[in-house]
Short mmCIF file of N, CA, C and O in Angstrom, two decimals:
data_model
loop_
_atom_site.label_atom_id
_atom_site.label_comp_id
_atom_site.label_asym_id
_atom_site.label_seq_id
_atom_site.Cartn_x
_atom_site.Cartn_y
_atom_site.Cartn_z
N UNK E 243 89.77 106.10 100.57
CA UNK E 243 90.47 106.27 99.27
C UNK E 243 91.90 106.82 99.33
O UNK E 243 92.97 106.20 98.71
N UNK E 244 92.20 107.14 100.59
CA UNK E 244 93.82 107.64 100.49
C UNK E 244 94.44 106.06 101.33
O UNK E 244 95.56 106.41 100.81
N UNK E 245 93.80 105.07 101.55
CA UNK E 245 94.37 104.16 101.57
C UNK E 245 95.12 103.54 100.37
O UNK E 245 96.04 103.10 100.15
N UNK E 246 93.84 103.56 99.52
CA UNK E 246 94.47 103.09 98.14
C UNK E 246 95.74 103.98 97.48
O UNK E 246 96.58 103.03 96.60
N UNK E 247 95.56 105.35 97.55
CA UNK E 247 96.68 105.86 97.05
C UNK E 247 98.12 105.73 97.70
O UNK E 247 99.01 105.68 96.58
N UNK E 248 98.31 105.27 98.93
CA UNK E 248 99.35 104.56 99.61
C UNK E 248 99.92 103.57 99.06
O UNK E 248 101.02 103.21 98.88
N UNK E 249 98.84 102.47 98.94
CA UNK E 249 99.25 101.12 98.30
C UNK E 249 99.65 101.70 96.92
O UNK E 249 100.89 100.79 96.43
N UNK E 250 99.24 102.24 95.87
CA UNK E 250 99.56 102.26 94.53
C UNK E 250 101.16 103.12 94.73
O UNK E 250 101.73 102.35 93.68
N UNK E 251 101.47 103.96 95.64
CA UNK E 251 102.95 104.61 95.64
C UNK E 251 103.66 103.60 96.07
O UNK E 251 104.88 103.35 95.42
N UNK E 252 103.22 102.56 97.23
CA UNK E 252 104.25 101.38 97.65
C UNK E 252 104.37 100.57 96.51
O UNK E 252 105.58 100.26 96.30
N UNK E 253 103.65 100.24 95.69
CA UNK E 253 104.23 99.47 94.56
C UNK E 253 104.69 100.02 93.47
O UNK E 253 105.70 99.72 92.93
N UNK E 254 104.53 101.38 93.13
CA UNK E 254 105.25 102.00 92.38
C UNK E 254 106.71 101.99 92.81
O UNK E 254 107.60 101.65 91.96
N UNK E 255 106.50 102.44 93.94
CA UNK E 255 108.27 102.70 94.43
C UNK E 255 108.95 101.00 94.61
O UNK E 255 110.39 100.98 94.32
N UNK E 256 108.20 100.28 94.96
CA UNK E 256 108.77 98.73 94.90
C UNK E 256 109.28 98.46 93.49
O UNK E 256 110.45 97.58 93.61
N UNK E 257 108.68 98.49 92.42
CA UNK E 257 109.29 98.20 91.18
C UNK E 257 110.20 99.15 90.56
O UNK E 257 111.14 98.77 89.62
N UNK E 258 109.84 100.52 90.81
CA UNK E 258 110.98 101.71 90.50
C UNK E 258 112.34 100.95 91.10
O UNK E 258 113.26 100.98 90.47
N UNK E 259 112.17 100.63 92.34
CA UNK E 259 113.77 100.11 93.05
C UNK E 259 114.02 99.13 92.55
O UNK E 259 115.34 98.95 92.11
N UNK E 260 113.40 98.20 91.91
CA UNK E 260 114.02 96.84 91.06
C UNK E 260 114.32 97.40 89.87
O UNK E 260 115.41 96.41 89.49
N UNK E 261 113.53 98.13 89.32
CA UNK E 261 114.50 98.63 87.98
C UNK E 261 115.65 99.30 88.24
O UNK E 261 116.57 98.82 87.55
N UNK E 262 115.60 100.42 89.10
CA UNK E 262 117.04 101.11 89.12
C UNK E 262 118.03 100.29 89.89
O UNK E 262 119.04 100.46 89.33
N UNK E 263 117.53 98.82 90.46
CA UNK E 263 118.74 98.40 91.14
C UNK E 263 119.34 97.15 90.23
O UNK E 263 120.05 96.48 90.65
N UNK E 264 118.54 97.42 88.80
CA UNK E 264 118.89 96.11 88.03
C UNK E 264 118.30 94.63 88.01
O UNK E 264 118.67 93.66 87.72
N UNK E 265 117.25 94.59 89.20
CA UNK E 265 116.72 93.28 89.36
C UNK E 265 115.82 93.08 87.91
O UNK E 265 115.72 91.82 87.52
N UNK E 266 115.15 94.26 87.40
CA UNK E 266 114.36 94.05 86.23
C UNK E 266 115.41 94.65 85.17
O UNK E 266 115.51 95.70 85.56
N UNK E 267 115.83 94.16 84.03
CA UNK E 267 116.57 94.83 83.18
C UNK E 267 115.53 95.01 81.73
O UNK E 267 114.50 94.65 81.79
N UNK E 268 116.22 95.78 81.15
CA UNK E 268 115.24 96.08 79.48
C UNK E 268 115.03 95.00 78.86
O UNK E 268 115.89 93.67 78.73
N UNK E 269 113.54 94.91 78.56
CA UNK E 269 113.21 93.75 77.67
C UNK E 269 112.49 92.58 78.72
O UNK E 269 111.79 91.66 77.87
N UNK E 270 112.58 93.01 80.15
CA UNK E 270 112.40 91.75 80.96
C UNK E 270 110.73 92.12 80.90
O UNK E 270 110.61 92.97 80.63
N UNK E 271 110.05 90.77 81.49
CA UNK E 271 108.56 90.98 81.49
C UNK E 271 108.17 91.02 83.42
O UNK E 271 109.18 90.39 83.86
N UNK E 272 107.41 91.75 83.28
CA UNK E 272 107.33 92.33 85.02
C UNK E 272 105.98 91.29 85.35
O UNK E 272 105.38 90.84 84.43
N UNK E 273 105.56 90.86 86.59
CA UNK E 273 104.67 89.92 86.78
C UNK E 273 103.43 90.26 86.21
O UNK E 273 103.19 91.76 86.21
N UNK E 274 102.49 89.55 85.93
CA UNK E 274 101.08 89.95 85.44
C UNK E 274 100.35 90.68 86.77
O UNK E 274 100.52 90.58 87.69
N UNK E 275 99.38 91.59 86.53
CA UNK E 275 98.47 92.50 87.52
C UNK E 275 98.21 91.60 88.44
O UNK E 275 97.98 91.91 89.52
N UNK E 276 97.76 90.46 87.94
CA UNK E 276 96.87 89.35 88.67
C UNK E 276 98.03 88.99 89.68
O UNK E 276 97.48 88.80 90.95
N UNK E 277 99.19 88.68 89.61
CA UNK E 277 99.87 88.15 90.32
C UNK E 277 100.56 89.46 91.39
O UNK E 277 100.60 89.09 92.36
N UNK E 278 100.69 90.50 90.66
CA UNK E 278 100.64 91.56 91.86
C UNK E 278 99.63 91.76 92.72
O UNK E 278 99.83 91.86 93.90
N UNK E 279 98.51 91.96 92.09
CA UNK E 279 97.24 91.88 92.99
C UNK E 279 97.72 90.60 94.36
O UNK E 279 97.05 91.05 95.32
N UNK E 280 98.00 89.61 93.91
CA UNK E 280 97.80 88.55 94.92
C UNK E 280 98.93 88.73 95.85
O UNK E 280 98.80 88.63 97.04
N UNK E 281 100.09 89.09 95.46
CA UNK E 281 100.98 88.94 96.09
C UNK E 281 101.25 90.54 97.27
O UNK E 281 101.52 90.30 98.30
N UNK E 282 100.35 91.54 96.63
CA UNK E 282 100.17 92.64 97.88
C UNK E 282 99.08 92.68 98.15
O UNK E 282 98.43 93.44 98.98
N UNK E 283 98.00 91.60 97.57
CA UNK E 283 96.56 91.86 98.35
C UNK E 283 95.85 93.32 98.30
O UNK E 283 95.40 93.65 99.05
N UNK E 284 96.10 93.55 97.10
CA UNK E 284 95.14 94.49 96.36
C UNK E 284 94.50 94.64 95.24
O UNK E 284 94.59 93.47 94.73
N UNK E 285 93.90 95.57 94.78
CA UNK E 285 92.52 95.25 93.84
C UNK E 285 93.69 95.93 92.40
O UNK E 285 94.72 96.20 92.26
N UNK E 286 92.67 95.44 91.23
CA UNK E 286 93.31 95.53 90.13
C UNK E 286 93.94 97.09 89.78
O UNK E 286 94.72 97.37 89.12
N UNK E 287 92.97 98.04 90.49
CA UNK E 287 93.04 99.54 89.72
C UNK E 287 94.12 100.08 90.35
O UNK E 287 94.95 100.60 89.96
N UNK E 288 94.60 99.27 91.88
CA UNK E 288 95.63 99.57 92.48
C UNK E 288 96.96 99.78 91.81
O UNK E 288 97.67 100.53 91.74
N UNK E 289 97.04 98.24 91.12
CA UNK E 289 98.07 97.84 90.53
C UNK E 289 98.47 98.63 89.12
O UNK E 289 99.24 99.33 88.49
N UNK E 290 97.15 98.97 88.21
CA UNK E 290 97.11 99.44 87.12
C UNK E 290 97.50 101.02 87.43
O UNK E 290 98.45 101.51 86.71
N UNK E 291 97.12 101.56 88.50
CA UNK E 291 97.65 103.04 88.87
C UNK E 291 98.95 103.23 88.84
O UNK E 291 99.65 104.10 88.36
N UNK E 292 99.50 102.15 89.83
CA UNK E 292 101.04 102.09 90.00
C UNK E 292 102.00 101.74 88.29
O UNK E 292 102.73 102.19 87.96
N UNK E 293 101.33 101.03 87.65
CA UNK E 293 102.06 100.71 86.16
C UNK E 293 101.74 101.77 85.12
O UNK E 293 102.84 102.12 84.32
N UNK E 294 100.86 102.79 85.46
CA UNK E 294 100.50 103.84 84.41
C UNK E 294 101.65 105.18 85.25
O UNK E 294 102.11 105.43 84.27
N UNK E 295 101.66 105.12 86.56
CA UNK E 295 102.82 105.90 86.95
C UNK E 295 104.32 105.14 86.40
O UNK E 295 105.28 106.09 86.01
N UNK E 296 104.44 104.04 86.52
CA UNK E 296 105.86 103.70 85.84
C UNK E 296 105.67 103.89 84.32
O UNK E 296 107.18 104.11 83.97
N UNK E 297 104.91 103.83 83.76
CA UNK E 297 104.87 104.15 82.21
C UNK E 297 105.29 105.53 82.05
O UNK E 297 105.98 105.75 80.96
N UNK E 298 104.49 106.35 82.93
CA UNK E 298 104.71 107.75 82.36
C UNK E 298 106.13 108.12 83.01
O UNK E 298 106.41 109.22 82.26
N UNK E 299 106.74 107.79 83.88
CA UNK E 299 108.17 107.80 84.24
C UNK E 299 109.00 107.44 83.26
O UNK E 299 110.56 107.77 83.29
N UNK E 300 108.60 106.60 82.49
CA UNK E 300 109.60 105.86 81.43
C UNK E 300 110.20 104.77 81.96
O UNK E 300 111.18 103.85 80.95
N UNK E 301 110.02 104.09 83.12
CA UNK E 301 110.47 102.92 83.49
C UNK E 301 109.92 101.73 82.79
O UNK E 301 110.44 100.78 82.51
N UNK E 302 108.51 101.36 82.24
CA UNK E 302 107.94 100.49 81.54
C UNK E 302 107.43 100.84 80.20
O UNK E 302 107.23 101.83 80.15
N UNK E 303 107.16 99.78 79.47
CA UNK E 303 106.34 100.08 78.00
C UNK E 303 105.14 99.18 78.23
O UNK E 303 105.49 97.92 78.44
N UNK E 304 104.05 99.49 78.33
CA UNK E 304 102.89 98.43 78.65
C UNK E 304 102.49 97.90 77.32
O UNK E 304 102.35 99.01 76.01
N UNK E 305 101.83 96.86 77.16
CA UNK E 305 101.42 96.22 75.87
C UNK E 305 100.15 95.65 76.57
O UNK E 305 100.25 94.72 77.22
N UNK E 306 99.01 95.79 76.04
CA UNK E 306 97.71 95.25 76.04
C UNK E 306 97.49 93.71 75.78
O UNK E 306 98.33 93.28 74.99
N UNK E 307 97.07 92.82 76.64
CA UNK E 307 97.22 91.43 76.74
C UNK E 307 98.45 90.78 76.44
O UNK E 307 98.48 89.85 75.43
N UNK E 308 99.37 91.02 77.18
CA UNK E 308 100.81 90.20 76.80
C UNK E 308 101.12 89.44 78.06
O UNK E 308 100.94 90.24 79.18
#
């Protein structure tokens, strides 16, 4: 389980830095959960945890099935 915690934190930090450095701007769509799973070779729950944290910190706004 500790491995998963590190992976979701890595994904969170990756997208947080991309947002902070202007790679993703307000209104941009992030890659889908499936695309991120494929890129990072992780499970959907790991990506969902990272997205939940990004949402809690106010970096993203999640919309279901978009």
